């Protein structure tokens, strides 16, 4: 190749970077016309929207094992807050941000739970929303994905298999961590162990005392607490009794952490399908404790005036 030819190619490559759209999650330069980031598969709509904002949106995570209740919680919470006119209001940005609440509420109205979140990141629902609070004059901008528990498990066991998870959790400002209260109450240790692995992963991911996970807020949510009222009475005590390893881990590593209990339904019925698999059906939708952990997280991020 001639010297002139290589200079031309190099300038073409540089020009393509100048015109590229950096992914909002992993910063990989992408073509403006693409739908998903070529590197991490996050939707590029997030980058398009963030480019029009004065203040960059902050990232908040919802993590936990598969089947712990992340989708049901997030979909119902966003739906509740987008209808609420007082205290805390959520305005979703972009049509894609409505999918999570739409699929969750549609399923619950049909008397079933929403489907399991697929492991492929380009099939996840992402929510970009603006939050307005009565006492806080500036609106807050947040981005939250509904990640699949199985993808989280794979990433924790084999770090960097899911670039979107490692990039997102590296830049993330705080997290809700879900743990199944009914499984804890039944004496199952897998929830305790998996959640500790997940939290160790966070601590190792950003190994910086000032800006790393030890100084970021972590809200532990005991999900499905409709099945065990003791979790609502005193969530931290319940966790001490049923997930003592996790409580010790949080006290040792996270300066800002708190325990909450939440449930979306009032009760469930359980039957076995033709494959002898247990199927849970919600009897009535009766959200309890959904806003408190989210509000606590926002207060840690933006100060006391929120809410
Ligand atoms: N009793 C009760 N069960 C719930 C509640 N929320 C979810 N569930 C049950 O938990 C199951 C899983 O809920 P999801 O929200 O799909 O769980 P997830 O954490 O998103 O799971 P992945 O998508 O696999 O990561 C549901 O199908 C219900 O059977 C709740 O508030 N109370
Ligand atoms: Mg899910
Ligand atoms: Zn990306």
mmCIF file of C-alpha atoms and ligand atoms in Angstrom:
data_model
loop_
_atom_site.group_PDB
_atom_site.id
_atom_site.type_symbol
_atom_site.label_atom_id
_atom_site.label_comp_id
_atom_site.label_asym_id
_atom_site.label_seq_id
_atom_site.Cartn_x
_atom_site.Cartn_y
_atom_site.Cartn_z
ATOM 1 C CA UNK A 1 0.000 0.000 0.000
ATOM 2 C CA UNK A 2 1.332 3.476 -0.835
ATOM 3 C CA UNK A 3 2.030 6.022 1.891
ATOM 4 C CA UNK A 4 -0.733 8.229 0.453
ATOM 5 C CA UNK A 5 -3.263 5.358 0.474
ATOM 6 C CA UNK A 6 -2.597 4.547 4.140
ATOM 7 C CA UNK A 7 -2.953 8.239 5.125
ATOM 8 C CA UNK A 8 -6.319 8.322 3.359
ATOM 9 C CA UNK A 9 -7.504 5.135 5.071
ATOM 10 C CA UNK A 10 -6.365 6.412 8.471
ATOM 11 C CA UNK A 11 -8.208 9.706 7.975
ATOM 12 C CA UNK A 12 -11.351 7.769 6.945
ATOM 13 C CA UNK A 13 -11.071 5.688 10.131
ATOM 14 C CA UNK A 14 -10.651 8.841 12.250
ATOM 15 C CA UNK A 15 -13.577 10.530 10.481
ATOM 16 C CA UNK A 16 -15.790 7.525 11.255
ATOM 17 C CA UNK A 17 -14.861 7.866 14.967
ATOM 18 C CA UNK A 18 -15.620 11.602 14.967
ATOM 19 C CA UNK A 19 -19.092 10.888 13.599
ATOM 20 C CA UNK A 20 -19.604 7.829 15.802
ATOM 21 C CA UNK A 21 -22.092 7.600 18.633
ATOM 22 C CA UNK A 22 -20.433 6.398 21.868
ATOM 23 C CA UNK A 23 -22.533 3.804 23.693
ATOM 24 C CA UNK A 24 -23.857 5.294 26.945
ATOM 25 C CA UNK A 25 -22.958 2.118 28.828
ATOM 26 C CA UNK A 26 -19.562 0.967 27.451
ATOM 27 C CA UNK A 27 -18.489 4.004 25.363
ATOM 28 C CA UNK A 28 -17.802 1.880 22.279
ATOM 29 C CA UNK A 29 -18.109 4.052 19.112
ATOM 30 C CA UNK A 30 -21.126 2.944 17.067
ATOM 31 C CA UNK A 31 -22.858 3.983 13.859
ATOM 32 C CA UNK A 32 -25.698 6.460 14.518
ATOM 33 C CA UNK A 33 -28.119 4.290 12.588
ATOM 34 C CA UNK A 34 -27.534 1.112 14.636
ATOM 35 C CA UNK A 35 -30.120 0.015 17.191
ATOM 36 C CA UNK A 36 -27.794 -1.752 19.635
ATOM 37 C CA UNK A 37 -24.166 -1.232 20.650
ATOM 38 C CA UNK A 38 -21.903 -3.517 18.604
ATOM 39 C CA UNK A 39 -19.837 -4.276 21.705
ATOM 40 C CA UNK A 40 -22.236 -4.649 24.665
ATOM 41 C CA UNK A 41 -25.709 -4.827 23.006
ATOM 42 C CA UNK A 42 -27.158 -1.969 25.093
ATOM 43 C CA UNK A 43 -29.759 0.045 23.134
ATOM 44 C CA UNK A 44 -28.220 3.076 21.406
ATOM 45 C CA UNK A 45 -31.453 4.973 22.073
ATOM 46 C CA UNK A 46 -29.935 5.611 25.542
ATOM 47 C CA UNK A 47 -26.980 7.412 23.941
ATOM 48 C CA UNK A 48 -29.226 9.385 21.566
ATOM 49 C CA UNK A 49 -31.393 10.555 24.465
ATOM 50 C CA UNK A 50 -28.510 11.283 26.832
ATOM 51 C CA UNK A 51 -26.934 13.488 24.142
ATOM 52 C CA UNK A 52 -29.957 15.824 24.433
ATOM 53 C CA UNK A 53 -29.771 16.131 28.241
ATOM 54 C CA UNK A 54 -28.102 18.936 30.178
ATOM 55 C CA UNK A 55 -27.254 16.642 33.097
ATOM 56 C CA UNK A 56 -26.121 13.113 32.129
ATOM 57 C CA UNK A 57 -28.556 10.442 33.396
ATOM 58 C CA UNK A 58 -27.299 8.338 36.304
ATOM 59 C CA UNK A 59 -27.321 4.566 36.199
ATOM 60 C CA UNK A 60 -29.127 2.518 38.856
ATOM 61 C CA UNK A 61 -29.105 -1.305 38.947
ATOM 62 C CA UNK A 62 -31.579 -3.948 40.082
ATOM 63 C CA UNK A 63 -29.716 -7.213 40.611
ATOM 64 C CA UNK A 64 -30.430 -10.606 42.140
ATOM 65 C CA UNK A 65 -30.758 -14.305 41.309
ATOM 66 C CA UNK A 66 -33.072 -15.617 38.577
ATOM 67 C CA UNK A 67 -36.695 -15.706 39.697
ATOM 68 C CA UNK A 68 -36.174 -13.425 42.692
ATOM 69 C CA UNK A 69 -38.795 -10.921 41.462
ATOM 70 C CA UNK A 70 -36.809 -8.107 39.768
ATOM 71 C CA UNK A 71 -39.057 -7.754 36.701
ATOM 72 C CA UNK A 72 -42.305 -7.823 38.679
ATOM 73 C CA UNK A 73 -40.931 -5.256 41.169
ATOM 74 C CA UNK A 74 -39.467 -2.833 38.588
ATOM 75 C CA UNK A 75 -42.414 -3.002 36.168
ATOM 76 C CA UNK A 76 -44.942 -2.398 38.964
ATOM 77 C CA UNK A 77 -42.868 0.339 40.644
ATOM 78 C CA UNK A 78 -42.421 2.325 37.408
ATOM 79 C CA UNK A 79 -46.109 1.935 36.609
ATOM 80 C CA UNK A 80 -47.143 3.104 40.113
ATOM 81 C CA UNK A 81 -44.823 6.107 40.051
ATOM 82 C CA UNK A 82 -45.804 7.142 36.547
ATOM 83 C CA UNK A 83 -49.430 7.424 37.687
ATOM 84 C CA UNK A 84 -48.665 9.143 41.004
ATOM 85 C CA UNK A 85 -49.064 12.907 41.126
ATOM 86 C CA UNK A 86 -47.551 13.609 44.551
ATOM 87 C CA UNK A 87 -44.221 13.062 46.333
ATOM 88 C CA UNK A 88 -42.410 11.295 43.499
ATOM 89 C CA UNK A 89 -43.325 11.311 39.805
ATOM 90 C CA UNK A 90 -41.727 9.251 37.078
ATOM 91 C CA UNK A 91 -41.866 10.348 33.443
ATOM 92 C CA UNK A 92 -40.569 7.668 31.126
ATOM 93 C CA UNK A 93 -38.436 8.848 28.213
ATOM 94 C CA UNK A 94 -38.751 7.183 24.826
ATOM 95 C CA UNK A 95 -41.221 4.496 23.754
ATOM 96 C CA UNK A 96 -38.764 1.712 24.674
ATOM 97 C CA UNK A 97 -38.907 2.819 28.345
ATOM 98 C CA UNK A 98 -42.594 1.866 28.547
ATOM 99 C CA UNK A 99 -42.136 -1.815 27.572
ATOM 100 C CA UNK A 100 -41.234 -3.013 31.072
ATOM 101 C CA UNK A 101 -44.280 -1.566 32.813
ATOM 102 C CA UNK A 102 -46.530 -2.523 29.895
ATOM 103 C CA UNK A 103 -45.548 -6.210 29.828
ATOM 104 C CA UNK A 104 -45.624 -6.494 33.631
ATOM 105 C CA UNK A 105 -48.999 -4.836 34.133
ATOM 106 C CA UNK A 106 -50.541 -6.651 31.143
ATOM 107 C CA UNK A 107 -49.477 -10.009 32.608
ATOM 108 C CA UNK A 108 -50.730 -9.172 36.120
ATOM 109 C CA UNK A 109 -54.071 -7.977 34.711
ATOM 110 C CA UNK A 110 -54.390 -11.305 32.901
ATOM 111 C CA UNK A 111 -53.875 -13.088 36.229
ATOM 112 C CA UNK A 112 -50.329 -14.340 35.556
ATOM 113 C CA UNK A 113 -46.746 -13.258 36.199
ATOM 114 C CA UNK A 114 -44.587 -11.838 33.347
ATOM 115 C CA UNK A 115 -42.191 -14.159 31.514
ATOM 116 C CA UNK A 116 -38.658 -14.777 32.699
ATOM 117 C CA UNK A 117 -36.189 -12.194 31.336
ATOM 118 C CA UNK A 118 -34.187 -13.680 28.421
ATOM 119 C CA UNK A 119 -30.409 -13.907 28.884
ATOM 120 C CA UNK A 120 -29.647 -12.015 25.646
ATOM 121 C CA UNK A 121 -28.961 -8.336 26.528
ATOM 122 C CA UNK A 122 -30.572 -7.026 23.304
ATOM 123 C CA UNK A 123 -33.886 -8.488 24.561
ATOM 124 C CA UNK A 124 -33.812 -6.688 27.948
ATOM 125 C CA UNK A 125 -36.123 -3.840 28.772
ATOM 126 C CA UNK A 126 -34.382 -0.594 29.699
ATOM 127 C CA UNK A 127 -36.053 2.328 31.405
ATOM 128 C CA UNK A 128 -34.819 5.873 30.990
ATOM 129 C CA UNK A 129 -36.917 8.144 33.142
ATOM 130 C CA UNK A 130 -37.093 11.584 34.591
ATOM 131 C CA UNK A 131 -37.998 11.821 38.267
ATOM 132 C CA UNK A 132 -39.675 14.860 39.726
ATOM 133 C CA UNK A 133 -39.986 15.358 43.477
ATOM 134 C CA UNK A 134 -42.126 17.820 45.379
ATOM 135 C CA UNK A 135 -39.253 19.225 47.421
ATOM 136 C CA UNK A 136 -36.481 18.989 44.827
ATOM 137 C CA UNK A 137 -36.641 21.600 42.106
ATOM 138 C CA UNK A 138 -34.318 19.951 39.575
ATOM 139 C CA UNK A 139 -35.655 16.823 37.811
ATOM 140 C CA UNK A 140 -33.445 13.739 38.130
ATOM 141 C CA UNK A 141 -32.579 11.544 35.165
ATOM 142 C CA UNK A 142 -32.114 7.795 35.672
ATOM 143 C CA UNK A 143 -31.423 4.745 33.520
ATOM 144 C CA UNK A 144 -32.340 1.256 34.807
ATOM 145 C CA UNK A 145 -32.174 -2.034 32.883
ATOM 146 C CA UNK A 146 -34.149 -5.138 33.795
ATOM 147 C CA UNK A 147 -31.259 -7.607 33.654
ATOM 148 C CA UNK A 148 -31.684 -11.383 33.568
ATOM 149 C CA UNK A 149 -30.689 -13.266 36.726
ATOM 150 C CA UNK A 150 -29.095 -16.021 34.638
ATOM 151 C CA UNK A 151 -26.847 -13.527 32.820
ATOM 152 C CA UNK A 152 -25.845 -12.026 36.189
ATOM 153 C CA UNK A 153 -24.967 -15.483 37.513
ATOM 154 C CA UNK A 154 -22.863 -16.231 34.411
ATOM 155 C CA UNK A 155 -21.040 -12.884 34.731
ATOM 156 C CA UNK A 156 -20.343 -13.435 38.429
ATOM 157 C CA UNK A 157 -19.005 -16.952 37.799
ATOM 158 C CA UNK A 158 -17.026 -15.927 34.678
ATOM 159 C CA UNK A 159 -16.307 -12.169 34.818
ATOM 160 C CA UNK A 160 -16.409 -10.250 31.480
ATOM 161 C CA UNK A 161 -18.673 -12.754 29.700
ATOM 162 C CA UNK A 162 -21.370 -10.074 29.668
ATOM 163 C CA UNK A 163 -19.672 -6.809 28.748
ATOM 164 C CA UNK A 164 -22.953 -4.936 29.271
ATOM 165 C CA UNK A 165 -23.146 -6.073 32.916
ATOM 166 C CA UNK A 166 -19.535 -5.258 33.800
ATOM 167 C CA UNK A 167 -19.647 -1.855 32.040
ATOM 168 C CA UNK A 168 -23.014 -0.972 33.559
ATOM 169 C CA UNK A 169 -22.101 -1.983 37.101
ATOM 170 C CA UNK A 170 -18.747 -0.193 36.839
ATOM 171 C CA UNK A 171 -20.461 3.130 36.038
ATOM 172 C CA UNK A 172 -23.540 2.545 38.168
ATOM 173 C CA UNK A 173 -24.302 4.968 41.033
ATOM 174 C CA UNK A 174 -26.183 2.570 43.321
ATOM 175 C CA UNK A 175 -28.171 -0.653 43.342
ATOM 176 C CA UNK A 176 -31.228 -2.498 44.576
ATOM 177 C CA UNK A 177 -30.232 -6.064 45.491
ATOM 178 C CA UNK A 178 -33.094 -8.565 45.573
ATOM 179 C CA UNK A 179 -33.175 -11.649 47.762
ATOM 180 C CA UNK A 180 -36.130 -14.047 47.956
ATOM 181 C CA UNK A 181 -37.606 -13.840 51.471
ATOM 182 C CA UNK A 182 -39.702 -17.009 51.003
ATOM 183 C CA UNK A 183 -36.632 -19.088 50.101
ATOM 184 C CA UNK A 184 -34.695 -17.640 53.032
ATOM 185 C CA UNK A 185 -37.600 -18.414 55.350
ATOM 186 C CA UNK A 186 -37.717 -21.995 54.032
ATOM 187 C CA UNK A 187 -34.075 -22.388 55.097
ATOM 188 C CA UNK A 188 -32.539 -22.407 51.612
ATOM 189 C CA UNK A 189 -28.939 -21.117 51.718
ATOM 190 C CA UNK A 190 -28.554 -20.633 47.947
ATOM 191 C CA UNK A 191 -30.026 -17.105 48.009
ATOM 192 C CA UNK A 192 -27.623 -16.034 50.772
ATOM 193 C CA UNK A 193 -24.628 -17.527 48.921
ATOM 194 C CA UNK A 194 -25.516 -16.142 45.497
ATOM 195 C CA UNK A 195 -26.177 -12.644 46.862
ATOM 196 C CA UNK A 196 -22.824 -12.644 48.685
ATOM 197 C CA UNK A 197 -21.097 -13.703 45.429
ATOM 198 C CA UNK A 198 -22.869 -10.887 43.597
ATOM 199 C CA UNK A 199 -21.814 -8.331 46.202
ATOM 200 C CA UNK A 200 -18.195 -9.611 46.209
ATOM 201 C CA UNK A 201 -18.230 -9.189 42.427
ATOM 202 C CA UNK A 202 -19.286 -5.545 42.874
ATOM 203 C CA UNK A 203 -16.583 -4.858 45.452
ATOM 204 C CA UNK A 204 -13.912 -6.340 43.175
ATOM 205 C CA UNK A 205 -15.244 -4.619 40.051
ATOM 206 C CA UNK A 206 -14.417 -1.086 41.193
ATOM 207 C CA UNK A 207 -11.589 -1.416 43.654
ATOM 208 C CA UNK A 208 -11.464 2.209 44.827
ATOM 209 C CA UNK A 209 -12.191 3.257 48.401
ATOM 210 C CA UNK A 210 -13.578 6.684 47.456
ATOM 211 C CA UNK A 211 -15.538 5.998 44.256
ATOM 212 C CA UNK A 212 -15.910 2.206 44.318
ATOM 213 C CA UNK A 213 -18.835 0.089 45.514
ATOM 214 C CA UNK A 214 -17.955 0.301 49.236
ATOM 215 C CA UNK A 215 -19.054 3.959 49.137
ATOM 216 C CA UNK A 216 -22.048 3.518 46.773
ATOM 217 C CA UNK A 217 -25.564 2.922 48.179
ATOM 218 C CA UNK A 218 -26.872 -0.648 48.292
ATOM 219 C CA UNK A 219 -30.545 -1.325 49.158
ATOM 220 C CA UNK A 220 -31.212 -4.974 50.025
ATOM 221 C CA UNK A 221 -34.817 -5.847 49.156
ATOM 222 C CA UNK A 222 -36.396 -8.964 50.694
ATOM 223 C CA UNK A 223 -38.785 -9.809 47.857
ATOM 224 C CA UNK A 224 -42.065 -11.811 47.960
ATOM 225 C CA UNK A 225 -42.520 -10.750 51.588
ATOM 226 C CA UNK A 226 -46.276 -11.324 51.209
ATOM 227 C CA UNK A 227 -45.404 -14.969 51.951
ATOM 228 C CA UNK A 228 -43.630 -14.193 55.262
ATOM 229 C CA UNK A 229 -44.865 -11.221 57.234
ATOM 230 C CA UNK A 230 -41.888 -11.280 59.628
ATOM 231 C CA UNK A 231 -39.814 -9.708 56.835
ATOM 232 C CA UNK A 232 -42.094 -6.651 56.867
ATOM 233 C CA UNK A 233 -41.999 -6.333 60.662
ATOM 234 C CA UNK A 234 -38.211 -5.849 60.813
ATOM 235 C CA UNK A 235 -36.352 -6.509 57.530
ATOM 236 C CA UNK A 236 -32.846 -6.239 59.027
ATOM 237 C CA UNK A 237 -33.673 -8.629 61.871
ATOM 238 C CA UNK A 238 -35.253 -11.058 59.396
ATOM 239 C CA UNK A 239 -32.055 -10.912 57.317
ATOM 240 C CA UNK A 240 -29.910 -11.435 60.444
ATOM 241 C CA UNK A 241 -31.907 -14.574 61.261
ATOM 242 C CA UNK A 242 -32.084 -16.044 57.758
ATOM 243 C CA UNK A 243 -29.116 -14.591 55.830
ATOM 244 C CA UNK A 244 -26.515 -13.884 58.489
ATOM 245 C CA UNK A 245 -23.590 -14.180 56.030
ATOM 246 C CA UNK A 246 -25.080 -11.493 53.823
ATOM 247 C CA UNK A 247 -25.719 -9.128 56.747
ATOM 248 C CA UNK A 248 -22.127 -9.510 57.954
ATOM 249 C CA UNK A 249 -20.834 -8.941 54.430
ATOM 250 C CA UNK A 250 -22.862 -5.732 54.043
ATOM 251 C CA UNK A 251 -21.716 -4.391 57.420
ATOM 252 C CA UNK A 252 -18.100 -5.068 56.546
ATOM 253 C CA UNK A 253 -18.086 -3.706 52.980
ATOM 254 C CA UNK A 254 -20.849 -1.165 52.362
ATOM 255 C CA UNK A 255 -20.866 2.130 54.224
ATOM 256 C CA UNK A 256 -24.366 2.925 52.930
ATOM 257 C CA UNK A 257 -26.700 -0.035 52.993
ATOM 258 C CA UNK A 258 -30.220 -0.683 54.292
ATOM 259 C CA UNK A 259 -32.697 -3.576 54.381
ATOM 260 C CA UNK A 260 -36.269 -3.448 53.065
ATOM 261 C CA UNK A 261 -39.151 -5.850 52.507
ATOM 262 C CA UNK A 262 -41.427 -5.668 49.464
ATOM 263 C CA UNK A 263 -44.147 -7.587 47.668
ATOM 264 C CA UNK A 264 -46.253 -6.942 44.605
ATOM 265 C CA UNK A 265 -49.061 -9.415 45.119
ATOM 266 C CA UNK A 266 -51.326 -10.055 48.106
ATOM 267 C CA UNK A 267 -51.229 -13.815 47.652
ATOM 268 C CA UNK A 268 -50.539 -16.538 45.066
ATOM 269 C CA UNK A 269 -51.932 -19.935 44.094
ATOM 270 C CA UNK A 270 -49.567 -22.692 43.059
ATOM 271 C CA UNK A 271 -50.320 -25.638 40.751
ATOM 272 C CA UNK A 272 -48.302 -28.119 38.694
ATOM 273 C CA UNK A 273 -48.512 -27.990 34.884
ATOM 274 C CA UNK A 274 -48.406 -31.010 32.519
ATOM 275 C CA UNK A 275 -44.582 -31.141 32.902
ATOM 276 C CA UNK A 276 -44.942 -31.274 36.734
ATOM 277 C CA UNK A 277 -43.432 -27.759 36.935
ATOM 278 C CA UNK A 278 -44.756 -25.451 39.684
ATOM 279 C CA UNK A 279 -46.717 -22.504 38.285
ATOM 280 C CA UNK A 280 -47.495 -19.509 40.510
ATOM 281 C CA UNK A 281 -50.481 -17.319 39.741
ATOM 282 C CA UNK A 282 -51.055 -13.968 41.443
ATOM 283 C CA UNK A 283 -54.377 -13.818 43.288
ATOM 284 C CA UNK A 284 -54.512 -10.053 43.724
ATOM 285 C CA UNK A 285 -52.109 -7.229 43.024
ATOM 286 C CA UNK A 286 -51.455 -5.460 46.313
ATOM 287 C CA UNK A 287 -48.062 -3.672 46.190
ATOM 288 C CA UNK A 288 -46.396 -3.244 49.577
ATOM 289 C CA UNK A 289 -43.074 -1.570 50.361
ATOM 290 C CA UNK A 290 -42.099 -0.981 46.710
ATOM 291 C CA UNK A 291 -41.319 2.737 46.913
ATOM 292 C CA UNK A 292 -39.260 2.773 50.149
ATOM 293 C CA UNK A 293 -36.044 1.122 48.862
ATOM 294 C CA UNK A 294 -36.145 3.182 45.657
ATOM 295 C CA UNK A 295 -36.717 6.409 47.588
ATOM 296 C CA UNK A 296 -33.893 5.545 49.994
ATOM 297 C CA UNK A 297 -31.562 4.991 47.009
ATOM 298 C CA UNK A 298 -32.556 8.320 45.438
ATOM 299 C CA UNK A 299 -31.953 10.092 48.746
ATOM 300 C CA UNK A 300 -28.476 8.603 48.976
ATOM 301 C CA UNK A 301 -27.757 9.767 45.424
ATOM 302 C CA UNK A 302 -29.339 13.216 45.457
ATOM 303 C CA UNK A 303 -29.703 14.184 49.108
ATOM 304 C CA UNK A 304 -32.452 14.429 51.705
ATOM 305 C CA UNK A 305 -34.712 16.741 49.704
ATOM 306 C CA UNK A 306 -35.835 13.906 47.432
ATOM 307 C CA UNK A 307 -39.360 12.634 48.107
HETATM 308 N N1 LIG B 1 -45.528 -14.293 46.265
HETATM 309 C C1 LIG B 1 -44.937 -13.504 45.379
HETATM 310 N N2 LIG B 1 -44.329 -14.032 44.305
HETATM 311 C C2 LIG B 1 -43.714 -13.191 43.445
HETATM 312 C C3 LIG B 1 -43.686 -11.784 43.631
HETATM 313 N N3 LIG B 1 -42.960 -11.235 42.627
HETATM 314 C C4 LIG B 1 -42.578 -12.253 41.829
HETATM 315 N N4 LIG B 1 -43.024 -13.436 42.312
HETATM 316 C C5 LIG B 1 -42.766 -14.800 41.775
HETATM 317 O O1 LIG B 1 -41.432 -14.855 41.312
HETATM 318 C C6 LIG B 1 -41.404 -15.233 39.941
HETATM 319 C C7 LIG B 1 -40.254 -14.555 39.252
HETATM 320 O O2 LIG B 1 -40.466 -13.155 39.213
HETATM 321 P P1 LIG B 1 -39.661 -12.253 38.164
HETATM 322 O O3 LIG B 1 -39.954 -10.835 38.467
HETATM 323 O O4 LIG B 1 -39.892 -12.732 36.774
HETATM 324 O O5 LIG B 1 -38.167 -12.611 38.596
HETATM 325 P P2 LIG B 1 -36.806 -12.062 37.977
HETATM 326 O O6 LIG B 1 -35.926 -11.730 39.124
HETATM 327 O O7 LIG B 1 -37.084 -10.989 37.000
HETATM 328 O O8 LIG B 1 -36.229 -13.365 37.258
HETATM 329 P P3 LIG B 1 -35.259 -13.422 35.950
HETATM 330 O O9 LIG B 1 -35.979 -12.690 34.858
HETATM 331 O O10 LIG B 1 -35.105 -14.889 35.677
HETATM 332 O O11 LIG B 1 -33.987 -12.782 36.355
HETATM 333 C C8 LIG B 1 -42.780 -14.849 39.399
HETATM 334 O O12 LIG B 1 -43.100 -15.612 38.257
HETATM 335 C C9 LIG B 1 -43.655 -15.173 40.587
HETATM 336 O O13 LIG B 1 -43.923 -16.571 40.641
HETATM 337 C C10 LIG B 1 -44.346 -11.240 44.793
HETATM 338 O O14 LIG B 1 -44.383 -10.039 45.064
HETATM 339 N N5 LIG B 1 -44.937 -12.157 45.637
HETATM 340 MG MG1 LIG B 2 -36.781 -10.794 35.022
HETATM 341 ZN ZN1 LIG B 3 -21.954 -0.597 24.599
#
